[in-house]
PDB file of C-alpha atoms in Angstrom:
ATOM      1  CA  MET A  16       0.000   0.000   0.000  1.00  0.00           C
ATOM      2  CA  LEU A  17       1.326   3.430  -0.892  1.00  0.00           C
ATOM      3  CA  ALA A  18       0.376   6.876   0.300  1.00  0.00           C
ATOM      4  CA  VAL A  19       1.339   9.830  -1.854  1.00  0.00           C
ATOM      5  CA  LEU A  20       2.693  13.001  -0.307  1.00  0.00           C
ATOM      6  CA  VAL A  21       3.407  15.971  -2.535  1.00  0.00           C
ATOM      7  CA  ALA A  22       5.864  18.599  -1.340  1.00  0.00           C
ATOM      8  CA  ALA A  23       6.454  21.928  -3.046  1.00  0.00           C
ATOM      9  CA  LEU A  24      10.097  22.945  -2.839  1.00  0.00           C
ATOM     10  CA  PRO A  25      11.152  26.537  -3.621  1.00  0.00           C
ATOM     11  CA  ALA A  26      13.691  26.802  -6.395  1.00  0.00           C
ATOM     12  CA  ALA A  27      16.652  29.192  -6.213  1.00  0.00           C
ATOM     13  CA  ARG A  28      15.947  32.755  -7.353  1.00  0.00           C
ATOM     14  CA  ALA A  29      17.814  33.804 -10.469  1.00  0.00           C
ATOM     15  CA  ALA A  30      18.873  37.370 -11.263  1.00  0.00           C
ATOM     16  CA  ASP A  31      17.908  38.873 -14.634  1.00  0.00           C
ATOM     17  CA  PRO A  32      20.355  41.040 -16.661  1.00  0.00           C
ATOM     18  CA  ASP A  33      19.131  44.195 -14.845  1.00  0.00           C
ATOM     19  CA  GLY A  34      20.050  42.700 -11.500  1.00  0.00           C
ATOM     20  CA  GLN A  35      16.449  42.041 -10.504  1.00  0.00           C
ATOM     21  CA  GLU A  36      15.515  38.709  -9.006  1.00  0.00           C
ATOM     22  CA  SER A  37      13.060  36.640 -11.014  1.00  0.00           C
ATOM     23  CA  PRO A  38      10.050  35.163  -9.183  1.00  0.00           C
ATOM     24  CA  ALA A  39      10.681  31.922  -7.343  1.00  0.00           C
ATOM     25  CA  VAL A  40       9.556  28.778  -9.131  1.00  0.00           C
ATOM     26  CA  GLU A  41       8.118  25.933  -7.103  1.00  0.00           C
ATOM     27  CA  THR A  42       9.191  22.398  -7.921  1.00  0.00           C
ATOM     28  CA  THR A  43       6.824  19.576  -7.017  1.00  0.00           C
ATOM     29  CA  VAL A  44       8.452  16.441  -5.651  1.00  0.00           C
ATOM     30  CA  GLU A  45       6.274  13.390  -5.137  1.00  0.00           C
ATOM     31  CA  VAL A  46       7.139  11.360  -2.048  1.00  0.00           C
ATOM     32  CA  ARG A  47       5.587   7.943  -1.574  1.00  0.00           C
ATOM     33  CA  ARG A  48       5.075   5.986   1.613  1.00  0.00           C
ATOM     34  CA  VAL A  49       5.852   2.367   0.805  1.00  0.00           C
ATOM     35  CA  VAL A  50       4.471  -0.398   3.040  1.00  0.00           C
ATOM     36  CA  TRP A  51       6.232  -3.750   2.578  1.00  0.00           C
ATOM     37  CA  PRO A  52       5.956  -7.226   4.152  1.00  0.00           C
ATOM     38  CA  VAL A  53       9.052  -8.661   5.829  1.00  0.00           C
ATOM     39  CA  LEU A  54      10.035 -11.668   7.911  1.00  0.00           C
ATOM     40  CA  VAL A  55      11.814 -10.962  11.202  1.00  0.00           C
ATOM     41  CA  GLU A  56      13.694 -13.762  12.974  1.00  0.00           C
ATOM     42  CA  PRO A  57      15.980 -13.745  16.035  1.00  0.00           C
ATOM     43  CA  ARG A  58      19.656 -14.294  15.405  1.00  0.00           C
ATOM     44  CA  ALA A  59      21.269 -17.538  16.524  1.00  0.00           C
ATOM     45  CA  GLY A  60      21.215 -17.777  20.296  1.00  0.00           C
ATOM     46  CA  ALA A  61      18.947 -14.748  20.724  1.00  0.00           C
ATOM     47  CA  ASP A  62      15.595 -14.841  22.469  1.00  0.00           C
ATOM     48  CA  ARG A  63      12.562 -14.366  20.207  1.00  0.00           C
ATOM     49  CA  ASP A  64      11.355 -11.576  22.486  1.00  0.00           C
ATOM     50  CA  ALA A  65      14.399  -9.563  21.395  1.00  0.00           C
ATOM     51  CA  CYS A  66      12.623  -8.808  18.124  1.00  0.00           C
ATOM     52  CA  THR A  67       9.962  -6.790  19.938  1.00  0.00           C
ATOM     53  CA  ASP A  68      12.590  -4.083  20.473  1.00  0.00           C
ATOM     54  CA  MET A  69      13.255  -3.600  16.740  1.00  0.00           C
ATOM     55  CA  THR A  70      13.198   0.045  15.620  1.00  0.00           C
ATOM     56  CA  PRO A  71      13.413   1.721  12.184  1.00  0.00           C
ATOM     57  CA  ASP A  72      17.112   2.326  12.859  1.00  0.00           C
ATOM     58  CA  ASP A  73      17.631  -1.466  12.894  1.00  0.00           C
ATOM     59  CA  VAL A  74      16.444  -1.899   9.279  1.00  0.00           C
ATOM     60  CA  VAL A  75      18.263  -0.949   6.069  1.00  0.00           C
ATOM     61  CA  VAL A  76      16.271  -0.615   2.833  1.00  0.00           C
ATOM     62  CA  THR A  77      17.656   0.265  -0.591  1.00  0.00           C
ATOM     63  CA  GLU A  78      15.843   0.852  -3.870  1.00  0.00           C
ATOM     64  CA  ALA A  79      17.979   0.510  -6.993  1.00  0.00           C
ATOM     65  CA  GLY A  80      21.009   0.552  -4.696  1.00  0.00           C
ATOM     66  CA  LEU A  81      20.077   3.855  -3.025  1.00  0.00           C
ATOM     67  CA  PRO A  82      19.181   3.976   0.684  1.00  0.00           C
ATOM     68  CA  VAL A  83      15.705   5.168   1.640  1.00  0.00           C
ATOM     69  CA  ARG A  84      14.444   6.452   4.974  1.00  0.00           C
ATOM     70  CA  VAL A  85      12.755   3.745   7.048  1.00  0.00           C
ATOM     71  CA  THR A  86       9.996   5.277   9.171  1.00  0.00           C
ATOM     72  CA  ALA A  87       8.415   2.270  10.897  1.00  0.00           C
ATOM     73  CA  VAL A  88       8.833  -1.435  11.604  1.00  0.00           C
ATOM     74  CA  ALA A  89       6.107  -3.348  13.409  1.00  0.00           C
ATOM     75  CA  PRO A  90       4.671  -6.857  13.854  1.00  0.00           C
ATOM     76  CA  GLY A  91       1.732  -7.733  11.627  1.00  0.00           C
ATOM     77  CA  ARG A  92       1.513  -7.966   7.848  1.00  0.00           C
ATOM     78  CA  PRO A  93       0.259  -5.154   5.629  1.00  0.00           C
ATOM     79  CA  ARG A  94      -3.418  -5.390   4.686  1.00  0.00           C
ATOM     80  CA  THR A  95      -3.441  -8.238   2.165  1.00  0.00           C
ATOM     81  CA  LEU A  96      -5.741  -9.362  -0.630  1.00  0.00           C
ATOM     82  CA  HIS A  97      -5.811 -13.168  -0.781  1.00  0.00           C
ATOM     83  CA  ALA A  98      -6.248 -14.321  -4.399  1.00  0.00           C
ATOM     84  CA  ILE A  99      -7.019 -18.044  -4.697  1.00  0.00           C
ATOM     85  CA  VAL A 100      -6.345 -19.306  -8.228  1.00  0.00           C
ATOM     86  CA  ILE A 101      -7.256 -22.985  -8.721  1.00  0.00           C
ATOM     87  CA  ASP A 102      -6.549 -25.320 -11.618  1.00  0.00           C
ATOM     88  CA  VAL A 103      -9.811 -27.065 -12.573  1.00  0.00           C
ATOM     89  CA  SER A 104      -8.450 -28.953 -15.583  1.00  0.00           C
ATOM     90  CA  GLY A 105      -9.611 -32.501 -16.207  1.00  0.00           C
ATOM     91  CA  SER A 106      -6.623 -33.975 -14.364  1.00  0.00           C
ATOM     92  CA  MET A 107      -7.901 -32.385 -11.128  1.00  0.00           C
ATOM     93  CA  ALA A 108     -10.897 -34.727 -11.069  1.00  0.00           C
ATOM     94  CA  GLY A 109     -10.799 -36.677  -7.828  1.00  0.00           C
ATOM     95  CA  ARG A 110      -8.633 -33.981  -6.213  1.00  0.00           C
ATOM     96  CA  LEU A 111     -10.959 -31.011  -6.164  1.00  0.00           C
ATOM     97  CA  ALA A 112     -13.002 -32.214  -3.191  1.00  0.00           C
ATOM     98  CA  GLU A 113      -9.991 -31.889  -0.870  1.00  0.00           C
ATOM     99  CA  ALA A 114      -8.937 -28.624  -2.524  1.00  0.00           C
ATOM    100  CA  ARG A 115     -12.414 -27.135  -2.049  1.00  0.00           C
ATOM    101  CA  SER A 116     -12.571 -28.125   1.613  1.00  0.00           C
ATOM    102  CA  ALA A 117      -9.074 -26.789   2.374  1.00  0.00           C
ATOM    103  CA  ALA A 118      -9.730 -23.508   0.535  1.00  0.00           C
ATOM    104  CA  ILE A 119     -12.936 -22.918   2.508  1.00  0.00           C
ATOM    105  CA  ASP A 120     -11.067 -23.496   5.782  1.00  0.00           C
ATOM    106  CA  TYR A 121      -8.374 -21.063   4.634  1.00  0.00           C
ATOM    107  CA  VAL A 122     -10.765 -18.197   3.896  1.00  0.00           C
ATOM    108  CA  ASP A 123     -12.727 -18.832   7.102  1.00  0.00           C
ATOM    109  CA  ALA A 124      -9.517 -18.298   9.108  1.00  0.00           C
ATOM    110  CA  LEU A 125      -8.677 -14.932   7.488  1.00  0.00           C
ATOM    111  CA  PRO A 126      -9.138 -11.647   9.356  1.00  0.00           C
ATOM    112  CA  ARG A 127     -12.627 -10.350   8.635  1.00  0.00           C
ATOM    113  CA  ASP A 128     -11.382  -7.085   7.156  1.00  0.00           C
ATOM    114  CA  GLU A 129      -9.008  -8.684   4.628  1.00  0.00           C
ATOM    115  CA  PRO A 130     -10.457  -9.265   1.148  1.00  0.00           C
ATOM    116  CA  ALA A 131     -10.243 -12.529  -0.758  1.00  0.00           C
ATOM    117  CA  ALA A 132     -11.125 -13.566  -4.302  1.00  0.00           C
ATOM    118  CA  LEU A 133     -11.412 -16.755  -6.364  1.00  0.00           C
ATOM    119  CA  TRP A 134     -10.407 -17.569  -9.927  1.00  0.00           C
ATOM    120  CA  ALA A 135     -10.660 -20.963 -11.630  1.00  0.00           C
ATOM    121  CA  PHE A 136      -8.757 -21.889 -14.768  1.00  0.00           C
ATOM    122  CA  SER A 137      -8.687 -24.729 -17.254  1.00  0.00           C
ATOM    123  CA  ASP A 138      -8.358 -23.719 -20.906  1.00  0.00           C
ATOM    124  CA  GLU A 139     -10.065 -20.458 -19.907  1.00  0.00           C
ATOM    125  CA  VAL A 140      -9.926 -18.235 -16.841  1.00  0.00           C
ATOM    126  CA  ARG A 141     -13.019 -17.340 -14.814  1.00  0.00           C
ATOM    127  CA  LEU A 142     -13.436 -14.894 -11.955  1.00  0.00           C
ATOM    128  CA  LEU A 143     -15.888 -16.690  -9.664  1.00  0.00           C
ATOM    129  CA  ALA A 144     -15.779 -14.359  -6.646  1.00  0.00           C
ATOM    130  CA  PRO A 145     -14.444 -10.783  -6.981  1.00  0.00           C
ATOM    131  CA  PRO A 146     -12.278  -9.282  -4.232  1.00  0.00           C
ATOM    132  CA  GLY A 147     -14.313  -8.635  -1.111  1.00  0.00           C
ATOM    133  CA  THR A 148     -15.004  -9.687   2.462  1.00  0.00           C
ATOM    134  CA  ASP A 149     -18.254 -11.596   1.819  1.00  0.00           C
ATOM    135  CA  ARG A 150     -17.125 -15.015   3.048  1.00  0.00           C
ATOM    136  CA  ALA A 151     -20.466 -16.710   2.339  1.00  0.00           C
ATOM    137  CA  ARG A 152     -20.266 -15.733  -1.329  1.00  0.00           C
ATOM    138  CA  LEU A 153     -16.693 -16.983  -1.535  1.00  0.00           C
ATOM    139  CA  ARG A 154     -17.559 -20.303   0.115  1.00  0.00           C
ATOM    140  CA  ARG A 155     -20.396 -20.860  -2.364  1.00  0.00           C
ATOM    141  CA  ALA A 156     -18.075 -20.144  -5.291  1.00  0.00           C
ATOM    142  CA  ILE A 157     -15.433 -22.572  -3.987  1.00  0.00           C
ATOM    143  CA  ALA A 158     -18.039 -25.288  -3.423  1.00  0.00           C
ATOM    144  CA  ARG A 159     -19.125 -25.086  -7.089  1.00  0.00           C
ATOM    145  CA  LEU A 160     -15.665 -25.804  -8.566  1.00  0.00           C
ATOM    146  CA  GLN A 161     -15.757 -28.635 -11.120  1.00  0.00           C
ATOM    147  CA  PRO A 162     -13.013 -30.073 -13.401  1.00  0.00           C
ATOM    148  CA  VAL A 163     -13.075 -29.285 -17.142  1.00  0.00           C
ATOM    149  CA  HIS A 164     -10.683 -29.379 -20.132  1.00  0.00           C
ATOM    150  CA  GLY A 165      -6.983 -28.308 -20.231  1.00  0.00           C
ATOM    151  CA  THR A 166      -4.479 -26.128 -18.322  1.00  0.00           C
ATOM    152  CA  ALA A 167      -3.846 -22.500 -19.356  1.00  0.00           C
ATOM    153  CA  LEU A 168      -1.627 -21.822 -16.343  1.00  0.00           C
ATOM    154  CA  TRP A 169       0.329 -18.780 -17.547  1.00  0.00           C
ATOM    155  CA  ASP A 170      -2.645 -17.139 -19.263  1.00  0.00           C
ATOM    156  CA  ALA A 171      -4.528 -17.502 -15.980  1.00  0.00           C
ATOM    157  CA  LEU A 172      -1.765 -15.949 -13.892  1.00  0.00           C
ATOM    158  CA  ARG A 173      -1.346 -13.013 -16.284  1.00  0.00           C
ATOM    159  CA  PHE A 174      -5.113 -12.428 -16.355  1.00  0.00           C
ATOM    160  CA  VAL A 175      -5.301 -12.380 -12.543  1.00  0.00           C
ATOM    161  CA  LEU A 176      -2.304 -10.058 -12.210  1.00  0.00           C
ATOM    162  CA  GLU A 177      -3.674  -7.611 -14.761  1.00  0.00           C
ATOM    163  CA  MET A 178      -7.045  -7.546 -12.997  1.00  0.00           C
ATOM    164  CA  LEU A 179      -5.365  -6.842  -9.649  1.00  0.00           C
ATOM    165  CA  ALA A 180      -2.851  -4.254 -10.875  1.00  0.00           C
ATOM    166  CA  ALA A 181      -4.922  -1.322  -9.618  1.00  0.00           C
ATOM    167  CA  TRP A 182      -5.832  -2.952  -6.293  1.00  0.00           C
ATOM    168  CA  PRO A 183      -4.112  -0.852  -3.594  1.00  0.00           C
ATOM    169  CA  ASP A 184      -3.254  -3.626  -1.103  1.00  0.00           C
ATOM    170  CA  ARG A 185      -0.464  -6.152  -1.047  1.00  0.00           C
ATOM    171  CA  LYS A 186      -1.536  -9.296  -2.931  1.00  0.00           C
ATOM    172  CA  ALA A 187      -0.908 -12.901  -1.855  1.00  0.00           C
ATOM    173  CA  ILE A 188      -1.690 -15.305  -4.709  1.00  0.00           C
ATOM    174  CA  LEU A 189      -2.289 -18.975  -3.907  1.00  0.00           C
ATOM    175  CA  LEU A 190      -1.758 -20.725  -7.243  1.00  0.00           C
ATOM    176  CA  VAL A 191      -2.962 -24.347  -7.143  1.00  0.00           C
ATOM    177  CA  THR A 192      -2.021 -26.584 -10.085  1.00  0.00           C
ATOM    178  CA  ASP A 193      -1.192 -30.198 -10.855  1.00  0.00           C
ATOM    179  CA  GLY A 194       0.552 -29.860 -14.189  1.00  0.00           C
ATOM    180  CA  ALA A 195       2.362 -27.935 -16.879  1.00  0.00           C
ATOM    181  CA  ASP A 196       0.677 -25.348 -19.072  1.00  0.00           C
ATOM    182  CA  SER A 197      -0.936 -27.052 -22.053  1.00  0.00           C
ATOM    183  CA  THR A 198      -3.434 -24.575 -23.528  1.00  0.00           C
ATOM    184  CA  SER A 199      -2.239 -20.963 -23.051  1.00  0.00           C
ATOM    185  CA  LEU A 200      -2.820 -19.083 -26.295  1.00  0.00           C
ATOM    186  CA  ALA A 201       0.500 -17.257 -26.729  1.00  0.00           C
ATOM    187  CA  ASP A 202       3.826 -19.006 -27.291  1.00  0.00           C
ATOM    188  CA  ASP A 203       5.423 -16.590 -24.816  1.00  0.00           C
ATOM    189  CA  ALA A 204       2.613 -16.868 -22.241  1.00  0.00           C
ATOM    190  CA  GLU A 205       5.057 -17.594 -19.418  1.00  0.00           C
ATOM    191  CA  SER A 206       7.175 -14.507 -20.181  1.00  0.00           C
ATOM    192  CA  ARG A 207       4.054 -12.362 -20.341  1.00  0.00           C
ATOM    193  CA  ALA A 208       2.918 -13.658 -16.962  1.00  0.00           C
ATOM    194  CA  PHE A 209       6.268 -12.812 -15.352  1.00  0.00           C
ATOM    195  CA  ALA A 210       6.146  -9.323 -16.890  1.00  0.00           C
ATOM    196  CA  ALA A 211       2.690  -8.801 -15.359  1.00  0.00           C
ATOM    197  CA  LEU A 212       4.170  -9.355 -11.875  1.00  0.00           C
ATOM    198  CA  ARG A 213       5.616  -5.849 -11.916  1.00  0.00           C
ATOM    199  CA  HIS A 214       3.181  -4.044  -9.646  1.00  0.00           C
ATOM    200  CA  GLU A 215       3.850  -1.050  -7.445  1.00  0.00           C
ATOM    201  CA  ASP A 216       2.337  -2.771  -4.412  1.00  0.00           C
ATOM    202  CA  PRO A 217       3.974  -6.079  -3.486  1.00  0.00           C
ATOM    203  CA  VAL A 218       2.701  -9.323  -5.012  1.00  0.00           C
ATOM    204  CA  THR A 219       3.707 -12.592  -3.323  1.00  0.00           C
ATOM    205  CA  VAL A 220       2.948 -15.874  -5.113  1.00  0.00           C
ATOM    206  CA  PHE A 221       2.697 -19.260  -3.400  1.00  0.00           C
ATOM    207  CA  PRO A 222       2.545 -22.008  -6.051  1.00  0.00           C
ATOM    208  CA  LEU A 223       1.033 -25.221  -4.676  1.00  0.00           C
ATOM    209  CA  ALA A 224       2.312 -28.042  -6.892  1.00  0.00           C
ATOM    210  CA  LEU A 225       0.053 -31.075  -6.559  1.00  0.00           C
ATOM    211  CA  ASP A 226       1.818 -34.404  -7.126  1.00  0.00           C
ATOM    212  CA  MET A 227       4.396 -32.789  -9.439  1.00  0.00           C
ATOM    213  CA  SER A 228       7.679 -33.638  -7.676  1.00  0.00           C
ATOM    214  CA  SER A 229       7.419 -37.282  -8.743  1.00  0.00           C
ATOM    215  CA  ARG A 230       7.470 -36.301 -12.419  1.00  0.00           C
ATOM    216  CA  ALA A 231      10.433 -35.350 -14.575  1.00  0.00           C
ATOM    217  CA  ASP A 232      11.646 -31.829 -13.822  1.00  0.00           C
ATOM    218  CA  ARG A 233      14.614 -31.247 -16.063  1.00  0.00           C
ATOM    219  CA  GLY A 234      15.902 -27.947 -17.364  1.00  0.00           C
ATOM    220  CA  PRO A 235      14.859 -24.332 -16.800  1.00  0.00           C
ATOM    221  CA  ARG A 236      11.597 -24.731 -18.772  1.00  0.00           C
ATOM    222  CA  ALA A 237      10.281 -27.647 -16.719  1.00  0.00           C
ATOM    223  CA  PRO A 238       7.044 -26.958 -14.781  1.00  0.00           C
ATOM    224  CA  LEU A 239       8.539 -27.042 -11.291  1.00  0.00           C
ATOM    225  CA  ALA A 240      11.532 -24.930 -12.335  1.00  0.00           C
ATOM    226  CA  SER A 241       9.179 -22.191 -13.557  1.00  0.00           C
ATOM    227  CA  LEU A 242       7.086 -22.353 -10.394  1.00  0.00           C
ATOM    228  CA  ARG A 243      10.228 -22.165  -8.225  1.00  0.00           C
ATOM    229  CA  ARG A 244      11.326 -19.066 -10.113  1.00  0.00           C
ATOM    230  CA  LEU A 245       7.855 -17.562  -9.703  1.00  0.00           C
ATOM    231  CA  ALA A 246       8.018 -18.043  -5.930  1.00  0.00           C
ATOM    232  CA  ALA A 247      11.612 -16.795  -5.655  1.00  0.00           C
ATOM    233  CA  GLU A 248      10.984 -13.586  -7.604  1.00  0.00           C
ATOM    234  CA  THR A 249       7.961 -12.643  -5.499  1.00  0.00           C
ATOM    235  CA  GLY A 250       9.126 -13.585  -2.001  1.00  0.00           C
ATOM    236  CA  GLY A 251       6.813 -16.592  -1.809  1.00  0.00           C
ATOM    237  CA  SER A 252       7.624 -20.279  -1.630  1.00  0.00           C
ATOM    238  CA  LEU A 253       6.889 -23.319  -3.765  1.00  0.00           C
ATOM    239  CA  ILE A 254       4.901 -25.815  -1.723  1.00  0.00           C
ATOM    240  CA  ASP A 255       4.984 -29.463  -2.707  1.00  0.00           C
ATOM    241  CA  VAL A 256       1.596 -31.125  -2.175  1.00  0.00           C
ATOM    242  CA  PRO A 257       2.266 -34.858  -2.601  1.00  0.00           C
ATOM    243  CA  ASP A 258      -1.423 -35.760  -2.750  1.00  0.00           C
ATOM    244  CA  ALA A 259      -4.847 -34.212  -2.305  1.00  0.00           C
ATOM    245  CA  ALA A 260      -4.968 -35.151   1.377  1.00  0.00           C
ATOM    246  CA  HIS A 261      -2.145 -32.656   2.074  1.00  0.00           C
ATOM    247  CA  PHE A 262      -3.982 -29.587   0.730  1.00  0.00           C
ATOM    248  CA  ARG A 263      -5.132 -28.436   4.152  1.00  0.00           C
ATOM    249  CA  ARG A 264      -1.640 -28.671   5.635  1.00  0.00           C
ATOM    250  CA  ALA A 265      -0.199 -26.731   2.679  1.00  0.00           C
ATOM    251  CA  LEU A 266      -2.706 -23.894   3.041  1.00  0.00           C
ATOM    252  CA  ASP A 267      -2.149 -23.847   6.809  1.00  0.00           C
ATOM    253  CA  ASP A 268       1.592 -23.419   6.147  1.00  0.00           C
ATOM    254  CA  ILE A 269       0.882 -20.402   3.930  1.00  0.00           C
ATOM    255  CA  ARG A 270      -1.475 -18.881   6.489  1.00  0.00           C
ATOM    256  CA  ARG A 271       1.110 -19.297   9.276  1.00  0.00           C
ATOM    257  CA  ARG A 272       3.789 -17.729   7.089  1.00  0.00           C
ATOM    258  CA  LEU A 273       1.569 -14.711   6.371  1.00  0.00           C
ATOM    259  CA  ASP A 274       0.575 -14.431  10.035  1.00  0.00           C
ATOM    260  CA  ALA A 275       4.278 -14.285  10.994  1.00  0.00           C
ATOM    261  CA  GLU A 276       5.032 -11.307   8.759  1.00  0.00           C
ATOM    262  CA  TRP A 277       5.968  -7.829   9.933  1.00  0.00           C
ATOM    263  CA  THR A 278       5.588  -4.517   8.126  1.00  0.00           C
ATOM    264  CA  VAL A 279       8.355  -2.095   7.173  1.00  0.00           C
ATOM    265  CA  THR A 280       7.464   1.409   6.007  1.00  0.00           C
ATOM    266  CA  TRP A 281       9.752   3.769   4.137  1.00  0.00           C
ATOM    267  CA  THR A 282       9.556   6.938   2.069  1.00  0.00           C
ATOM    268  CA  ALA A 283      10.741   7.057  -1.525  1.00  0.00           C
ATOM    269  CA  THR A 284      10.602   9.643  -4.265  1.00  0.00           C
ATOM    270  CA  ALA A 285       8.800   8.557  -7.424  1.00  0.00           C
ATOM    271  CA  ARG A 286      11.719   8.844  -9.806  1.00  0.00           C
ATOM    272  CA  ALA A 287      11.485   7.162 -13.210  1.00  0.00           C
ATOM    273  CA  PRO A 288       7.902   5.876 -12.951  1.00  0.00           C
ATOM    274  CA  GLY A 289       7.395   2.537 -14.660  1.00  0.00           C
ATOM    275  CA  THR A 290      11.040   1.510 -14.240  1.00  0.00           C
ATOM    276  CA  PRO A 291      11.534  -1.593 -12.041  1.00  0.00           C
ATOM    277  CA  ARG A 292      13.614  -0.824  -8.965  1.00  0.00           C
ATOM    278  CA  PRO A 293      15.339  -3.671  -7.094  1.00  0.00           C
ATOM    279  CA  VAL A 294      14.405  -3.675  -3.404  1.00  0.00           C
ATOM    280  CA  ARG A 295      16.789  -5.001  -0.749  1.00  0.00           C
ATOM    281  CA  ILE A 296      15.915  -5.199   2.936  1.00  0.00           C
ATOM    282  CA  ARG A 297      18.216  -6.321   5.718  1.00  0.00           C
ATOM    283  CA  ALA A 298      18.923  -5.763   9.390  1.00  0.00           C
ATOM    284  CA  ARG A 299      21.618  -3.310  10.331  1.00  0.00           C
ATOM    285  CA  ARG A 300      24.763  -4.856  11.796  1.00  0.00           C
ATOM    286  CA  GLY A 301      24.243  -5.356  15.515  1.00  0.00           C
ATOM    287  CA  ALA A 302      20.432  -5.466  15.285  1.00  0.00           C
ATOM    288  CA  PRO A 303      18.869  -8.130  17.538  1.00  0.00           C
ATOM    289  CA  CYS A 304      17.105  -9.955  14.685  1.00  0.00           C
ATOM    290  CA  ARG A 305      17.470 -10.824  11.008  1.00  0.00           C
ATOM    291  CA  VAL A 306      15.148  -9.117   8.521  1.00  0.00           C
ATOM    292  CA  ARG A 307      14.361 -10.193   4.965  1.00  0.00           C
ATOM    293  CA  SER A 308      11.789  -9.163   2.411  1.00  0.00           C
ATOM    294  CA  ALA A 309       8.577 -11.167   2.131  1.00  0.00           C
ATOM    295  CA  GLY A 310       7.718  -9.387  -1.112  1.00  0.00           C
ATOM    296  CA  PRO A 311       9.061  -9.294  -4.670  1.00  0.00           C
ATOM    297  CA  ARG A 312      12.575  -8.401  -5.742  1.00  0.00           C
ATOM    298  CA  LEU A 313      11.351  -5.432  -7.784  1.00  0.00           C
ATOM    299  CA  ARG A 314       9.050  -2.480  -7.130  1.00  0.00           C
ATOM    300  CA  VAL A 315       7.659  -0.502 -10.054  1.00  0.00           C
ATOM    301  CA  PRO A 316       6.793   3.113  -9.172  1.00  0.00           C
ATOM    302  CA  SER A 317       3.621   4.202 -10.917  1.00  0.00           C
ATOM    303  CA  PRO A 318       3.296   7.576 -12.661  1.00  0.00           C
ATOM    304  CA  PRO A 319       2.125  10.437 -10.438  1.00  0.00           C
ATOM    305  CA  PRO A 320      -1.617  11.103 -10.450  1.00  0.00           C
ATOM    306  CA  LEU A 321      -2.887  13.503 -13.087  1.00  0.00           C
ATOM    307  CA  PRO A 322      -3.620  17.024 -11.851  1.00  0.00           C
ATOM    308  CA  PRO A 323      -7.296  17.980 -11.577  1.00  0.00           C
ATOM    309  CA  PRO A 324      -8.698  19.646 -14.705  1.00  0.00           C
ATOM    310  CA  ARG A 325      -8.669  23.428 -14.797  1.00  0.00           C
ATOM    311  CA  ARG A 326     -12.061  25.034 -14.446  1.00  0.00           C
TER     312      ARG A 326
END
C-alpha cells in the first residue's frame, strides 16, 4: 500500500540582466510511503522476544542501490488481498473435493477485514468471486468448482495479475495446479505472466504443486523450475503437495507464514515511474534480529496522479 505526499520545494531565485531577481519557481516532488511485508527472525542464540525491540534504525532498505528512509517497523503484515487461483483442468478430477474443503477453511480463518477472491482456470480463466469480504459468497463459489478441459496456467496468472494491478493492497496469490501449461494461447505466455508481476504494491505468489515432484523436472523450462522461479521472484515459496490429502496442511503453512510477517514502512521519491527498482531489505549490523523481504525483488513506481482539470 502506498500513500502519496506531494511537497512543493522553492527553487533558487535567479537574477535577470538588470540585476532584478526573477520570481521563485516551485518544484513539485512526489514522495511515496511504501508499506512492505518482511520476515523478522531472532539471530542464533537470541531470544525471540528480542525482536519486539526492533526500531526503524535497525532496518536498512535500498531501492535501486540507493538507501531510503525507514519510518516504521512493526509486527503484523500489511493489509493483504488473498487471491485463490485454482486449476480445474480434467486432471484435477478426484482432487478437487480436498482442494475445495481446504480452501474454505483457509478463507474462514482470514481476518474479517481482509479481502479474498477466487479464480478458476482450465483452458479459460473465470473470476468466480471478486475481491471482497463476503465469506459466504466466496464459500459458495469454492463449493461449485468442477473439473473441465486443459491447463492454461500462464494465461490464468497473467489475467489475474492484470485484474489486480490497480488494487491498492499487497496481494498474496495462492496458485494451485497439478501440471504444466498445455493450452495458453501465446507461445510466450510464461514470459508475459512474469512481466505482469511488476506491480507497485507487493505481489507474493505461493505455487502449490500437486503431485508434481514425482514427475520429470529437467531444465529451466520444466514446470517445477518455472514455479520455483515464480516463488523466488515474489518472495513466496513453492509448496509441494504430494497428494490431495495434504492440501489443508499446505494452506495452513501459507497462512502461518503470512501471520508471521511484519511490516516495514519507508519513504521514496517517485523517480522514473514505470522503471523496475530492485528492493533489498536487511537488518543493520548489531540489530537483535534478522530481517528479509517477504515481497518481490522489484518495485515498479507508478506515474504520479494527473492534476485535476482546470475550471
